[in-house]
Amino acid sequence: MRIDVVSIFPEYLQALDISLIGKARREALLDVRIHDLRDHTHDRHRTVDDTPYGGGAGMVMKPGPWAEALSSIAGAESGAQHADSSRPLLLIPSPAGEVFTQAMARELSEREHLVFACGRYEGIDERVYEFAAEHYEVRPVSLGDYVLNGGEVAVLAMVEAIGRLVPGVVGNPESLVEESHSDGLLEYPVYTKPSSWEGRDVPEVLLNGNHALIARTRRAWQLELTAERRPDLIRALDPDSLNRRDRDTLWHAGFMIEDGCVVARPAD
Ligand code: 6GU
């Protein structure tokens, strides 16, 4: 997979040299290229921003450098025109974007080419989005409902979430199956040796080697934990994915199935 990132702080993206993603890059599983937006300015001060038309606080990123950077990356693709489905995807980190989820990470991990455009200041001139749509499929994406100073930290998070799903990047693919959000639930609690530590014992069920019972118990823990911390995820479950045991666990956690949906049940 090829990933291009355009930023005025390329040093921020140095974190992508280390750990799992760094290793995947060295093994050529991921071709990550970081670009300095200022390399696409042509004035002495390498200006990337200016004051907003209409007034208001802060600065807006100028369209020129973005147009040049994005054209050169799209042009490097092959030179040819792309069919709609094969155009590279331009992801623009923004608190005003659609929320980035594990499902989106999974979908994006199957793309051949992703380009991230890191905005700073109050944002990028709106015309860049229109211009970019000629070369790219454009998708503004947000990490969640809070504000960062720029897209770089969001790109680190998204590249890690997407990159680890690319085949070969995570050594043991089984570790991608049983993890939070892989099945719409939070992960069950895990324990390691010693079995007794500071007067606290590992749950007995994990020690007796009954793997069917362990699997059932972990499933119940997942449902209970998710009901407590993320009731929104419980309500989003497909009732068809819940067996009788799951439904019983959820009943005790305060939910029931009604009209094909999981809903909070009346208190008893
Ligand atoms: Cl993706 N970018 C910025 N600048 N702020 C954010 C965000 C992204 N997600 C949440 N806040």
PDB file of N, CA and C in Angstrom, residues 41-102:
ATOM      1  N   THR A  41       5.800  26.067  -2.331  1.00  0.00           N
ATOM      2  CA  THR A  41       5.627  27.523  -2.307  1.00  0.00           C
ATOM      3  C   THR A  41       6.721  28.111  -3.192  1.00  0.00           C
ATOM      4  N   HIS A  42       6.508  29.357  -3.653  1.00  0.00           N
ATOM      5  CA  HIS A  42       7.489  29.940  -4.565  1.00  0.00           C
ATOM      6  C   HIS A  42       7.858  31.357  -4.154  1.00  0.00           C
ATOM      7  N   ASP A  43       7.581  31.728  -2.896  1.00  0.00           N
ATOM      8  CA  ASP A  43       7.990  33.046  -2.419  1.00  0.00           C
ATOM      9  C   ASP A  43       9.113  32.870  -1.393  1.00  0.00           C
ATOM     10  N   ARG A  44       9.789  33.959  -1.111  1.00  0.00           N
ATOM     11  CA  ARG A  44      10.956  33.917  -0.253  1.00  0.00           C
ATOM     12  C   ARG A  44      10.611  33.402   1.153  1.00  0.00           C
ATOM     13  N   HIS A  45       9.394  33.704   1.603  1.00  0.00           N
ATOM     14  CA  HIS A  45       9.018  33.313   2.971  1.00  0.00           C
ATOM     15  C   HIS A  45       8.331  31.953   3.031  1.00  0.00           C
ATOM     16  N   ARG A  46       8.192  31.303   1.891  1.00  0.00           N
ATOM     17  CA  ARG A  46       7.559  29.969   1.833  1.00  0.00           C
ATOM     18  C   ARG A  46       6.187  30.009   2.512  1.00  0.00           C
ATOM     19  N   THR A  47       5.387  30.988   2.099  1.00  0.00           N
ATOM     20  CA  THR A  47       4.099  31.259   2.732  1.00  0.00           C
ATOM     21  C   THR A  47       3.041  30.226   2.391  1.00  0.00           C
ATOM     22  N   VAL A  48       2.397  29.675   3.405  1.00  0.00           N
ATOM     23  CA  VAL A  48       1.328  28.691   3.170  1.00  0.00           C
ATOM     24  C   VAL A  48      -0.038  29.183   3.651  1.00  0.00           C
ATOM     25  N   ASP A  49      -0.075  30.353   4.323  1.00  0.00           N
ATOM     26  CA  ASP A  49      -1.351  30.802   4.885  1.00  0.00           C
ATOM     27  C   ASP A  49      -1.567  32.287   4.657  1.00  0.00           C
ATOM     28  N   ASP A  50      -2.827  32.700   4.834  1.00  0.00           N
ATOM     29  CA  ASP A  50      -3.155  34.122   4.679  1.00  0.00           C
ATOM     30  C   ASP A  50      -4.433  34.395   5.485  1.00  0.00           C
ATOM     31  N   THR A  51      -4.813  35.672   5.564  1.00  0.00           N
ATOM     32  CA  THR A  51      -5.978  36.043   6.388  1.00  0.00           C
ATOM     33  C   THR A  51      -7.276  35.626   5.699  1.00  0.00           C
ATOM     34  N   PRO A  52      -8.309  35.314   6.475  1.00  0.00           N
ATOM     35  CA  PRO A  52      -9.561  34.844   5.871  1.00  0.00           C
ATOM     36  C   PRO A  52     -10.372  35.980   5.241  1.00  0.00           C
ATOM     37  N   TYR A  53     -10.885  35.745   4.015  1.00  0.00           N
ATOM     38  CA  TYR A  53     -11.882  36.667   3.438  1.00  0.00           C
ATOM     39  C   TYR A  53     -13.106  36.648   4.345  1.00  0.00           C
ATOM     40  N   GLY A  54     -13.710  37.817   4.525  1.00  0.00           N
ATOM     41  CA  GLY A  54     -14.905  37.904   5.366  1.00  0.00           C
ATOM     42  C   GLY A  54     -14.578  38.144   6.828  1.00  0.00           C
ATOM     43  N   GLY A  55     -13.284  38.108   7.132  1.00  0.00           N
ATOM     44  CA  GLY A  55     -12.848  38.369   8.508  1.00  0.00           C
ATOM     45  C   GLY A  55     -12.923  37.141   9.382  1.00  0.00           C
ATOM     46  N   GLY A  56     -12.609  37.333  10.651  1.00  0.00           N
ATOM     47  CA  GLY A  56     -12.612  36.219  11.590  1.00  0.00           C
ATOM     48  C   GLY A  56     -11.212  35.934  12.086  1.00  0.00           C
ATOM     49  N   ALA A  57     -11.161  35.090  13.115  1.00  0.00           N
ATOM     50  CA  ALA A  57      -9.893  34.811  13.782  1.00  0.00           C
ATOM     51  C   ALA A  57      -9.045  33.863  12.947  1.00  0.00           C
ATOM     52  N   GLY A  58      -7.736  33.954  13.122  1.00  0.00           N
ATOM     53  CA  GLY A  58      -6.814  32.959  12.591  1.00  0.00           C
ATOM     54  C   GLY A  58      -6.527  33.123  11.112  1.00  0.00           C
ATOM     55  N   MET A  59      -5.838  32.117  10.581  1.00  0.00           N
ATOM     56  CA  MET A  59      -5.359  32.138   9.209  1.00  0.00           C
ATOM     57  C   MET A  59      -5.914  30.938   8.452  1.00  0.00           C
ATOM     58  N   VAL A  60      -5.930  31.075   7.121  1.00  0.00           N
ATOM     59  CA  VAL A  60      -6.449  30.005   6.261  1.00  0.00           C
ATOM     60  C   VAL A  60      -5.320  29.562   5.332  1.00  0.00           C
ATOM     61  N   MET A  61      -5.220  28.275   5.051  1.00  0.00           N
ATOM     62  CA  MET A  61      -4.163  27.788   4.161  1.00  0.00           C
ATOM     63  C   MET A  61      -4.488  28.155   2.713  1.00  0.00           C
ATOM     64  N   LYS A  62      -3.502  28.732   2.023  1.00  0.00           N
ATOM     65  CA  LYS A  62      -3.661  29.196   0.652  1.00  0.00           C
ATOM     66  C   LYS A  62      -3.859  28.018  -0.304  1.00  0.00           C
ATOM     67  N   PRO A  63      -4.633  28.209  -1.368  1.00  0.00           N
ATOM     68  CA  PRO A  63      -4.897  27.086  -2.275  1.00  0.00           C
ATOM     69  C   PRO A  63      -3.702  26.676  -3.136  1.00  0.00           C
ATOM     70  N   GLY A  64      -2.854  27.646  -3.542  1.00  0.00           N
ATOM     71  CA  GLY A  64      -1.788  27.360  -4.515  1.00  0.00           C
ATOM     72  C   GLY A  64      -0.872  26.201  -4.129  1.00  0.00           C
ATOM     73  N   PRO A  65      -0.216  26.289  -2.956  1.00  0.00           N
ATOM     74  CA  PRO A  65       0.703  25.200  -2.582  1.00  0.00           C
ATOM     75  C   PRO A  65      -0.006  23.842  -2.504  1.00  0.00           C
ATOM     76  N   TRP A  66      -1.244  23.829  -2.018  1.00  0.00           N
ATOM     77  CA  TRP A  66      -1.980  22.557  -1.929  1.00  0.00           C
ATOM     78  C   TRP A  66      -2.256  21.985  -3.317  1.00  0.00           C
ATOM     79  N   ALA A  67      -2.665  22.867  -4.247  1.00  0.00           N
ATOM     80  CA  ALA A  67      -2.964  22.393  -5.599  1.00  0.00           C
ATOM     81  C   ALA A  67      -1.727  21.767  -6.235  1.00  0.00           C
ATOM     82  N   GLU A  68      -0.592  22.434  -6.048  1.00  0.00           N
ATOM     83  CA  GLU A  68       0.645  21.923  -6.647  1.00  0.00           C
ATOM     84  C   GLU A  68       1.053  20.591  -6.013  1.00  0.00           C
ATOM     85  N   ALA A  69       0.985  20.525  -4.686  1.00  0.00           N
ATOM     86  CA  ALA A  69       1.388  19.291  -3.981  1.00  0.00           C
ATOM     87  C   ALA A  69       0.488  18.125  -4.376  1.00  0.00           C
ATOM     88  N   LEU A  70      -0.823  18.381  -4.367  1.00  0.00           N
ATOM     89  CA  LEU A  70      -1.768  17.286  -4.647  1.00  0.00           C
ATOM     90  C   LEU A  70      -1.711  16.854  -6.105  1.00  0.00           C
ATOM     91  N   SER A  71      -1.487  17.806  -7.023  1.00  0.00           N
ATOM     92  CA  SER A  71      -1.351  17.437  -8.440  1.00  0.00           C
ATOM     93  C   SER A  71      -0.113  16.587  -8.647  1.00  0.00           C
ATOM     94  N   SER A  72       0.991  16.982  -8.003  1.00  0.00           N
ATOM     95  CA  SER A  72       2.218  16.222  -8.248  1.00  0.00           C
ATOM     96  C   SER A  72       2.085  14.808  -7.702  1.00  0.00           C
ATOM     97  N   ILE A  73       1.406  14.635  -6.576  1.00  0.00           N
ATOM     98  CA  ILE A  73       1.226  13.279  -6.037  1.00  0.00           C
ATOM     99  C   ILE A  73       0.276  12.470  -6.924  1.00  0.00           C
ATOM    100  N   ALA A  74      -0.819  13.087  -7.363  1.00  0.00           N
ATOM    101  CA  ALA A  74      -1.777  12.369  -8.217  1.00  0.00           C
ATOM    102  C   ALA A  74      -1.151  12.050  -9.564  1.00  0.00           C
ATOM    103  N   GLY A  75      -0.322  12.969 -10.082  1.00  0.00           N
ATOM    104  CA  GLY A  75       0.323  12.787 -11.376  1.00  0.00           C
ATOM    105  C   GLY A  75       1.336  11.667 -11.322  1.00  0.00           C
ATOM    106  N   ALA A  76       2.028  11.553 -10.189  1.00  0.00           N
ATOM    107  CA  ALA A  76       3.036  10.505 -10.021  1.00  0.00           C
ATOM    108  C   ALA A  76       2.419   9.121 -10.057  1.00  0.00           C
ATOM    109  N   GLU A  77       1.103   9.043  -9.807  1.00  0.00           N
ATOM    110  CA  GLU A  77       0.355   7.780  -9.852  1.00  0.00           C
ATOM    111  C   GLU A  77       0.668   6.968 -11.102  1.00  0.00           C
ATOM    112  N   SER A  78       0.472   7.576 -12.283  1.00  0.00           N
ATOM    113  CA  SER A  78       0.671   6.860 -13.539  1.00  0.00           C
ATOM    114  C   SER A  78       0.606   7.824 -14.721  1.00  0.00           C
ATOM    115  N   GLY A  79       0.070   9.018 -14.449  1.00  0.00           N
ATOM    116  CA  GLY A  79      -0.096   9.987 -15.518  1.00  0.00           C
ATOM    117  C   GLY A  79      -1.448   9.868 -16.182  1.00  0.00           C
ATOM    118  N   ALA A  80      -1.998   8.658 -16.207  1.00  0.00           N
ATOM    119  CA  ALA A  80      -3.268   8.418 -16.894  1.00  0.00           C
ATOM    120  C   ALA A  80      -4.453   8.888 -16.055  1.00  0.00           C
ATOM    121  N   GLN A  81      -5.581   9.063 -16.733  1.00  0.00           N
ATOM    122  CA  GLN A  81      -6.827   9.366 -16.036  1.00  0.00           C
ATOM    123  C   GLN A  81      -7.289   8.115 -15.295  1.00  0.00           C
ATOM    124  N   HIS A  82      -7.925   8.305 -14.171  1.00  0.00           N
ATOM    125  CA  HIS A  82      -8.392   7.154 -13.402  1.00  0.00           C
ATOM    126  C   HIS A  82      -9.890   6.984 -13.545  1.00  0.00           C
ATOM    127  N   ALA A  83     -10.310   5.738 -13.596  1.00  0.00           N
ATOM    128  CA  ALA A  83     -11.736   5.465 -13.462  1.00  0.00           C
ATOM    129  C   ALA A  83     -12.127   5.895 -12.050  1.00  0.00           C
ATOM    130  N   ASP A  84     -13.384   6.241 -11.857  1.00  0.00           N
ATOM    131  CA  ASP A  84     -13.835   6.754 -10.569  1.00  0.00           C
ATOM    132  C   ASP A  84     -13.384   5.885  -9.401  1.00  0.00           C
ATOM    133  N   SER A  85     -13.517   4.558  -9.560  1.00  0.00           N
ATOM    134  CA  SER A  85     -13.257   3.657  -8.453  1.00  0.00           C
ATOM    135  C   SER A  85     -11.775   3.524  -8.141  1.00  0.00           C
ATOM    136  N   SER A  86     -10.907   3.838  -9.117  1.00  0.00           N
ATOM    137  CA  SER A  86      -9.482   3.625  -8.885  1.00  0.00           C
ATOM    138  C   SER A  86      -8.737   4.930  -8.586  1.00  0.00           C
ATOM    139  N   ARG A  87      -9.468   6.060  -8.561  1.00  0.00           N
ATOM    140  CA  ARG A  87      -8.808   7.307  -8.183  1.00  0.00           C
ATOM    141  C   ARG A  87      -8.251   7.155  -6.779  1.00  0.00           C
ATOM    142  N   PRO A  88      -7.068   7.732  -6.500  1.00  0.00           N
ATOM    143  CA  PRO A  88      -6.581   7.639  -5.128  1.00  0.00           C
ATOM    144  C   PRO A  88      -7.532   8.379  -4.188  1.00  0.00           C
ATOM    145  N   LEU A  89      -7.520   7.962  -2.947  1.00  0.00           N
ATOM    146  CA  LEU A  89      -8.395   8.546  -1.941  1.00  0.00           C
ATOM    147  C   LEU A  89      -7.631   9.647  -1.230  1.00  0.00           C
ATOM    148  N   LEU A  90      -8.221  10.827  -1.154  1.00  0.00           N
ATOM    149  CA  LEU A  90      -7.616  11.933  -0.413  1.00  0.00           C
ATOM    150  C   LEU A  90      -8.367  12.080   0.900  1.00  0.00           C
ATOM    151  N   LEU A  91      -7.663  11.812   1.991  1.00  0.00           N
ATOM    152  CA  LEU A  91      -8.277  11.908   3.321  1.00  0.00           C
ATOM    153  C   LEU A  91      -7.826  13.213   3.948  1.00  0.00           C
ATOM    154  N   ILE A  92      -8.789  14.035   4.331  1.00  0.00           N
ATOM    155  CA  ILE A  92      -8.449  15.328   4.928  1.00  0.00           C
ATOM    156  C   ILE A  92      -8.866  15.319   6.395  1.00  0.00           C
ATOM    157  N   PRO A  93      -7.889  15.204   7.322  1.00  0.00           N
ATOM    158  CA  PRO A  93      -8.220  15.202   8.743  1.00  0.00           C
ATOM    159  C   PRO A  93      -8.869  16.520   9.127  1.00  0.00           C
ATOM    160  N   SER A  94     -10.023  16.435   9.767  1.00  0.00           N
ATOM    161  CA  SER A  94     -10.736  17.642  10.173  1.00  0.00           C
ATOM    162  C   SER A  94     -11.763  17.280  11.223  1.00  0.00           C
ATOM    163  N   PRO A  95     -11.903  18.124  12.260  1.00  0.00           N
ATOM    164  CA  PRO A  95     -12.957  17.838  13.239  1.00  0.00           C
ATOM    165  C   PRO A  95     -14.349  17.922  12.606  1.00  0.00           C
ATOM    166  N   ALA A  96     -14.434  18.448  11.379  1.00  0.00           N
ATOM    167  CA  ALA A  96     -15.718  18.531  10.669  1.00  0.00           C
ATOM    168  C   ALA A  96     -15.924  17.354   9.719  1.00  0.00           C
ATOM    169  N   GLY A  97     -15.068  16.338   9.814  1.00  0.00           N
ATOM    170  CA  GLY A  97     -15.191  15.189   8.912  1.00  0.00           C
ATOM    171  C   GLY A  97     -16.100  14.109   9.458  1.00  0.00           C
ATOM    172  N   GLU A  98     -16.255  13.058   8.668  1.00  0.00           N
ATOM    173  CA  GLU A  98     -17.006  11.873   9.116  1.00  0.00           C
ATOM    174  C   GLU A  98     -16.107  11.135  10.116  1.00  0.00           C
ATOM    175  N   VAL A  99     -16.694  10.511  11.135  1.00  0.00           N
ATOM    176  CA  VAL A  99     -15.877   9.922  12.199  1.00  0.00           C
ATOM    177  C   VAL A  99     -15.178   8.645  11.722  1.00  0.00           C
ATOM    178  N   PHE A 100     -13.873   8.601  11.957  1.00  0.00           N
ATOM    179  CA  PHE A 100     -13.024   7.463  11.600  1.00  0.00           C
ATOM    180  C   PHE A 100     -13.301   6.312  12.567  1.00  0.00           C
ATOM    181  N   THR A 101     -13.599   5.129  12.007  1.00  0.00           N
ATOM    182  CA  THR A 101     -13.918   3.963  12.838  1.00  0.00           C
ATOM    183  C   THR A 101     -13.079   2.769  12.401  1.00  0.00           C
ATOM    184  N   GLN A 102     -13.148   1.699  13.172  1.00  0.00           N
ATOM    185  CA  GLN A 102     -12.463   0.458  12.805  1.00  0.00           C
ATOM    186  C   GLN A 102     -12.983  -0.056  11.467  1.00  0.00           C
TER     187      GLN A 102
END
